Amino acid sequence: MAEKLFSTEDREQIIQAIVGAEKVTSGEIQVHIENHCRIDVLDRAAEVFETLKMYQTKDRNGVLFYLAVEDHKFAVLGDAGINQVVPVDFWEQIKNRMAELFSKGQFTQGLIEGIESAGKALSEHFPHQGDADENELPDEISFGS
């Protein structure tokens, strides 16, 4: 189900949103989708964050968008460098907008808007470094079971 939720075109739009967001920030954005989340969604997102080695970015500025489609759970998790500079309710604001779109079945649009919002906020604190900017993490969507 996780891999079937998004068509090839949807996946490409999500990846392009990641690429676009990362053109304005040195922050790194990843999307991970799986079927089930059998523990607390933030705990699972933290496990995935670690598995994907997102904590290894130079400025600790990675953001994970995690979805468990069968269980209707999702989380947005930022690394320590980001959490030190964004408002306390920052991730909740992004999640609320995504949840609104998800409730209408607009999963691709929800992810795209979340990614774009994160990229915009990251650009204020972690601007793109031009030619010196290194893409530290893959832009592809990862899938779990």
XYZ file of N, CA and C in Angstrom:
435
model
N 0.807 -1.198 0.000
C 0.000 0.000 0.000
C 0.851 1.263 0.000
N 1.917 1.290 0.815
C 2.739 2.499 0.927
C 3.267 2.943 -0.433
N 3.802 2.007 -1.193
C 4.367 2.371 -2.490
C 3.297 2.648 -3.533
N 2.085 2.159 -3.304
C 1.009 2.348 -4.272
C 0.217 3.632 -4.035
N 0.399 4.255 -2.876
C -0.355 5.461 -2.558
C -0.037 6.592 -3.530
N 1.199 6.640 -3.985
C 1.637 7.711 -4.868
C 2.008 7.149 -6.236
N 1.440 7.741 -7.274
C 1.777 7.347 -8.636
C 3.203 7.796 -8.946
N 3.712 7.345 -10.073
C 5.044 7.778 -10.510
C 5.081 9.291 -10.643
N 4.016 9.861 -11.192
C 3.938 11.322 -11.353
C 3.910 12.018 -9.988
N 3.132 11.466 -9.038
C 3.075 12.032 -7.683
C 4.458 12.011 -7.046
N 5.133 10.891 -7.163
C 6.473 10.764 -6.570
C 7.414 11.802 -7.158
N 7.341 11.981 -8.463
C 8.212 12.961 -9.117
C 7.901 14.377 -8.621
N 6.628 14.690 -8.416
C 6.255 16.018 -7.897
C 6.800 16.218 -6.480
N 6.745 15.186 -5.667
C 7.268 15.270 -4.296
C 8.786 15.454 -4.328
N 9.450 14.684 -5.164
C 10.911 14.812 -5.279
C 11.283 16.200 -5.775
N 10.527 16.720 -6.734
C 10.806 18.069 -7.241
C 10.588 19.119 -6.152
N 9.615 18.897 -5.268
C 9.408 19.812 -4.139
C 10.626 19.787 -3.221
N 11.177 18.590 -2.980
C 12.384 18.468 -2.155
C 13.540 19.216 -2.814
N 13.755 18.954 -4.096
C 14.844 19.603 -4.836
C 14.664 21.123 -4.812
N 13.432 21.572 -5.025
C 13.155 23.011 -5.022
C 13.419 23.636 -3.665
N 12.980 22.971 -2.615
C 13.205 23.493 -1.263
C 14.691 23.549 -0.955
N 15.426 22.542 -1.394
C 16.852 22.498 -1.097
C 17.672 23.457 -1.965
N 17.029 24.102 -2.932
C 17.719 25.134 -3.725
C 17.795 26.454 -2.975
N 16.988 26.600 -1.915
C 17.001 27.845 -1.147
C 17.566 27.674 0.256
N 17.913 26.450 0.613
C 18.429 26.190 1.946
C 19.530 25.132 1.911
N 20.400 25.205 2.908
C 21.395 24.141 3.069
C 20.798 22.977 3.846
N 19.567 23.139 4.332
C 18.875 22.065 5.040
C 18.604 20.891 4.118
N 18.387 19.734 4.729
C 18.149 18.500 3.977
C 16.776 17.946 4.341
N 16.007 17.590 3.326
C 14.645 17.098 3.521
C 14.530 15.696 2.947
N 13.920 14.812 3.728
C 13.665 13.457 3.254
C 12.230 13.065 3.570
N 11.689 12.166 2.746
C 10.348 11.618 2.929
C 10.476 10.108 3.046
N 9.849 9.548 4.090
C 9.831 8.098 4.277
C 8.384 7.666 4.466
N 7.981 6.655 3.701
C 6.607 6.174 3.735
C 6.614 4.676 3.980
N 5.764 4.248 4.918
C 5.602 2.824 5.161
C 4.138 2.545 5.494
N 3.811 1.275 5.599
C 2.419 0.889 5.838
C 1.985 1.100 7.276
N 2.774 0.589 8.214
C 2.341 0.565 9.607
C 3.344 1.213 10.543
N 2.806 1.771 11.610
C 3.593 2.331 12.698
C 3.040 1.715 13.973
N 3.761 0.769 14.526
C 3.260 0.010 15.675
C 3.620 0.632 17.024
N 4.348 1.742 16.989
C 4.715 2.453 18.220
C 4.280 3.912 18.060
N 4.589 4.734 19.035
C 4.289 6.159 18.933
C 4.914 6.710 17.652
N 4.143 7.517 16.930
C 4.582 7.976 15.614
C 5.873 8.800 15.692
N 6.037 9.616 16.715
C 7.281 10.386 16.832
C 8.472 9.488 17.156
N 8.225 8.450 17.958
C 9.300 7.493 18.243
C 9.726 6.767 16.971
N 8.741 6.369 16.169
C 9.068 5.678 14.913
C 9.786 6.623 13.958
N 9.322 7.861 13.868
C 9.988 8.835 12.998
C 11.441 9.022 13.444
N 11.672 9.046 14.756
C 13.040 9.186 15.270
C 13.894 7.977 14.883
N 13.310 6.776 14.920
C 14.036 5.580 14.486
C 14.420 5.681 13.009
N 13.466 6.102 12.183
C 13.733 6.243 10.744
C 14.789 7.320 10.516
N 14.680 8.428 11.247
C 15.647 9.523 11.157
C 17.058 8.978 11.383
N 17.180 8.146 12.395
C 18.479 7.549 12.721
C 18.920 6.560 11.637
N 17.995 5.699 11.209
C 18.311 4.702 10.179
C 18.810 5.368 8.897
N 18.178 6.488 8.536
C 18.562 7.218 7.321
C 19.797 8.098 7.546
N 20.314 8.089 8.764
C 21.512 8.863 9.134
C 21.335 10.360 8.890
N 20.130 10.829 9.131
C 19.830 12.240 8.905
C 20.529 13.152 9.911
N 20.938 12.618 11.035
C 21.637 13.375 12.067
C 23.064 13.723 11.656
N 23.526 13.173 10.548
C 24.914 13.388 10.137
C 25.122 14.621 9.268
N 24.091 15.435 9.088
C 24.304 16.657 8.310
C 25.198 17.604 9.108
N 25.977 18.365 8.393
C 26.970 19.249 9.014
C 26.341 20.195 10.040
N 25.200 20.789 9.702
C 24.561 21.761 10.583
C 23.389 21.199 11.375
N 23.231 19.860 11.347
C 22.116 19.203 12.049
C 20.786 19.843 11.615
N 20.629 19.973 10.284
C 19.458 20.658 9.748
C 18.645 19.783 8.794
N 18.476 18.538 9.164
C 17.644 17.624 8.388
C 16.202 17.649 8.871
N 15.274 17.408 7.932
C 13.847 17.322 8.250
C 13.302 16.045 7.623
N 12.602 15.272 8.436
C 11.988 14.040 7.956
C 10.473 14.185 7.948
N 9.877 13.860 6.802
C 8.430 13.728 6.687
C 8.153 12.226 6.684
N 7.522 11.752 7.745
C 7.265 10.331 7.928
C 5.767 10.060 7.835
N 5.386 9.068 7.005
C 3.985 8.679 6.871
C 3.837 7.176 7.055
N 2.853 6.775 7.871
C 2.441 5.374 8.004
C 1.024 5.321 7.444
N 0.897 4.936 6.176
C -0.365 5.128 5.454
C -1.509 4.259 5.945
N -1.263 3.024 6.269
C -2.346 2.137 6.715
C -2.894 2.556 8.081
N -2.032 3.123 8.908
C -2.425 3.522 10.253
C -2.853 4.987 10.344
N -2.785 5.692 9.210
C -3.186 7.109 9.158
C -2.429 7.943 10.190
N -1.116 7.750 10.230
C -0.255 8.503 11.135
C 0.847 9.181 10.334
N 1.252 10.343 10.794
C 2.399 10.984 10.168
C 3.069 11.913 11.169
N 4.318 12.224 10.882
C 5.099 13.115 11.736
C 6.050 13.923 10.877
N 6.396 15.082 11.372
C 7.434 15.907 10.768
C 8.457 16.115 11.869
N 9.680 15.716 11.585
C 10.718 15.726 12.615
C 11.931 16.497 12.116
N 12.318 17.519 12.865
C 13.501 18.301 12.523
C 14.647 17.965 13.453
N 15.855 18.112 12.964
C 17.046 17.827 13.760
C 17.324 18.970 14.745
N 18.283 18.745 15.617
C 18.587 19.669 16.713
C 18.925 21.074 16.238
N 19.667 21.188 15.150
C 20.051 22.513 14.662
C 18.854 23.361 14.269
N 17.859 22.734 13.694
C 16.640 23.440 13.291
C 15.802 23.770 14.514
N 15.631 22.803 15.378
C 14.763 22.996 16.538
C 15.257 24.105 17.469
N 16.523 24.438 17.392
C 17.061 25.528 18.206
C 16.648 26.900 17.681
N 16.243 26.979 16.413
C 15.987 28.304 15.828
C 14.546 28.543 15.369
N 13.740 27.503 15.243
C 12.348 27.715 14.814
C 11.449 27.833 16.047
N 10.280 28.487 15.902
C 9.352 28.595 17.031
C 8.909 27.216 17.515
N 8.517 27.141 18.772
C 8.128 25.880 19.398
C 7.019 25.172 18.624
N 6.057 25.914 18.112
C 4.910 25.312 17.418
C 5.115 25.181 15.912
N 6.333 25.377 15.460
C 6.604 25.385 14.019
C 6.162 24.105 13.318
N 6.571 22.958 13.850
C 6.251 21.684 13.197
C 4.755 21.407 13.273
N 4.116 21.825 14.363
C 2.661 21.631 14.486
C 1.913 22.415 13.418
N 2.365 23.615 13.114
C 1.718 24.423 12.071
C 1.798 23.705 10.719
N 2.949 23.177 10.407
C 3.114 22.446 9.146
C 2.238 21.197 9.157
N 2.263 20.462 10.265
C 1.457 19.236 10.361
C -0.036 19.533 10.236
N -0.503 20.623 10.835
C -1.930 20.949 10.766
C -2.373 21.194 9.332
N -1.579 21.917 8.575
C -1.926 22.163 7.171
C -1.887 20.856 6.380
N -0.889 20.031 6.622
C -0.803 18.746 5.935
C -2.010 17.873 6.289
N -2.390 17.845 7.566
C -3.526 17.030 8.006
C -4.815 17.480 7.322
N -4.952 18.772 7.152
C -6.130 19.317 6.466
C -6.208 18.772 5.040
N -5.097 18.779 4.342
C -5.065 18.273 2.970
C -5.199 16.750 2.938
N -4.540 16.063 3.848
C -4.646 14.601 3.912
C -6.095 14.173 4.137
N -6.819 14.908 4.985
C -8.216 14.539 5.275
C -9.098 14.634 4.034
N -8.644 15.386 3.046
C -9.373 15.518 1.773
C -8.835 14.545 0.723
N -7.900 13.676 1.136
C -7.306 12.720 0.206
C -6.217 13.319 -0.657
N -5.775 14.522 -0.335
C -4.757 15.218 -1.129
C -3.368 14.981 -0.517
N -2.918 13.735 -0.615
C -1.665 13.350 0.030
C -0.447 13.974 -0.641
N -0.437 13.975 -1.957
C 0.696 14.571 -2.671
C 0.786 16.055 -2.360
N -0.339 16.758 -2.461
C -0.345 18.193 -2.189
C 0.025 18.483 -0.741
N -0.438 17.650 0.177
C -0.083 17.831 1.587
C 1.412 17.736 1.814
N 2.032 16.735 1.217
C 3.487 16.592 1.348
C 4.208 17.765 0.688
N 3.768 18.137 -0.498
C 4.427 19.239 -1.211
C 4.358 20.524 -0.394
N 3.184 20.843 0.133
C 3.056 22.072 0.926
C 3.891 22.005 2.199
N 3.950 20.835 2.834
C 4.779 20.683 4.016
C 6.255 20.881 3.699
N 6.690 20.271 2.610
C 8.087 20.391 2.185
C 8.426 21.837 1.853
N 7.535 22.503 1.113
C 7.774 23.905 0.746
C 7.824 24.800 1.981
N 6.944 24.572 2.947
C 6.948 25.368 4.177
C 8.238 25.164 4.958
N 8.665 23.913 5.060
C 9.910 23.619 5.765
C 11.089 24.281 5.050
N 11.127 24.177 3.732
C 12.214 24.785 2.962
C 12.287 26.286 3.147
N 11.122 26.934 3.134
C 11.087 28.384 3.315
C 11.634 28.770 4.683
N 11.175 28.085 5.731
C 11.651 28.389 7.086
C 13.147 28.089 7.221
N 13.575 26.980 6.653
C 14.994 26.632 6.721
C 15.860 27.683 6.022
N 15.352 28.244 4.919
C 16.142 29.224 4.171
C 16.453 30.460 5.009
N 15.583 30.776 5.970
C 15.817 31.939 6.829
C 16.968 31.700 7.796
N 17.114 30.477 8.242
C 18.131 30.157 9.242
C 19.337 29.412 8.663
N 19.092 28.696 7.574
C 20.139 27.909 6.917
C 20.075 28.181 5.416
N 20.498 29.379 4.984
C 20.408 29.708 3.554
C 21.289 28.792 2.705
N 20.910 28.656 1.449
C 21.686 27.859 0.498
C 23.081 28.465 0.390
N 24.078 27.635 0.253
C 25.474 28.087 0.234
C 26.052 28.195 -1.176
N 25.195 28.291 -2.171
C 25.665 28.417 -3.547
C 26.441 27.192 -3.986
N 27.509 27.419 -4.719
C 28.313 26.312 -5.244
C 28.943 25.475 -4.134
N 29.097 26.054 -2.952
C 29.705 25.325 -1.836
C 28.696 24.405 -1.140
N 27.409 24.559 -1.478
C 26.380 23.750 -0.819
C 26.454 22.310 -1.315
N 26.474 21.404 -0.369
C 26.550 19.977 -0.695
C 25.210 19.324 -0.381
N 24.711 18.532 -1.315
C 23.494 17.763 -1.060
C 23.912 16.556 -0.226
N 23.676 16.656 1.085
C 24.202 15.655 2.012
C 23.367 14.387 2.103
N 22.092 14.460 1.717
C 21.199 13.300 1.805
C 20.439 13.127 0.502
N 20.064 11.903 0.145
C 19.338 11.669 -1.106
C 17.979 12.375 -1.105
N 17.544 12.778 -2.283
C 16.253 13.437 -2.445
C 15.132 12.439 -2.737
N 15.471 11.193 -2.926
C 14.471 10.164 -3.256
C 13.573 9.853 -2.064
N 12.373 9.386 -2.332
C 11.469 8.930 -1.293
C 11.907 7.532 -0.884
N 11.972 7.282 0.424
C 12.307 5.933 0.884
C 11.025 5.270 1.376
N 10.986 3.941 1.250
C 9.812 3.174 1.646
C 10.201 2.082 2.623
N 9.337 1.849 3.600
C 9.516 0.766 4.541
C 8.369 -0.225 4.375
N 8.314 -1.200 5.269
C 7.256 -2.194 5.147
C 6.039 -1.819 5.970
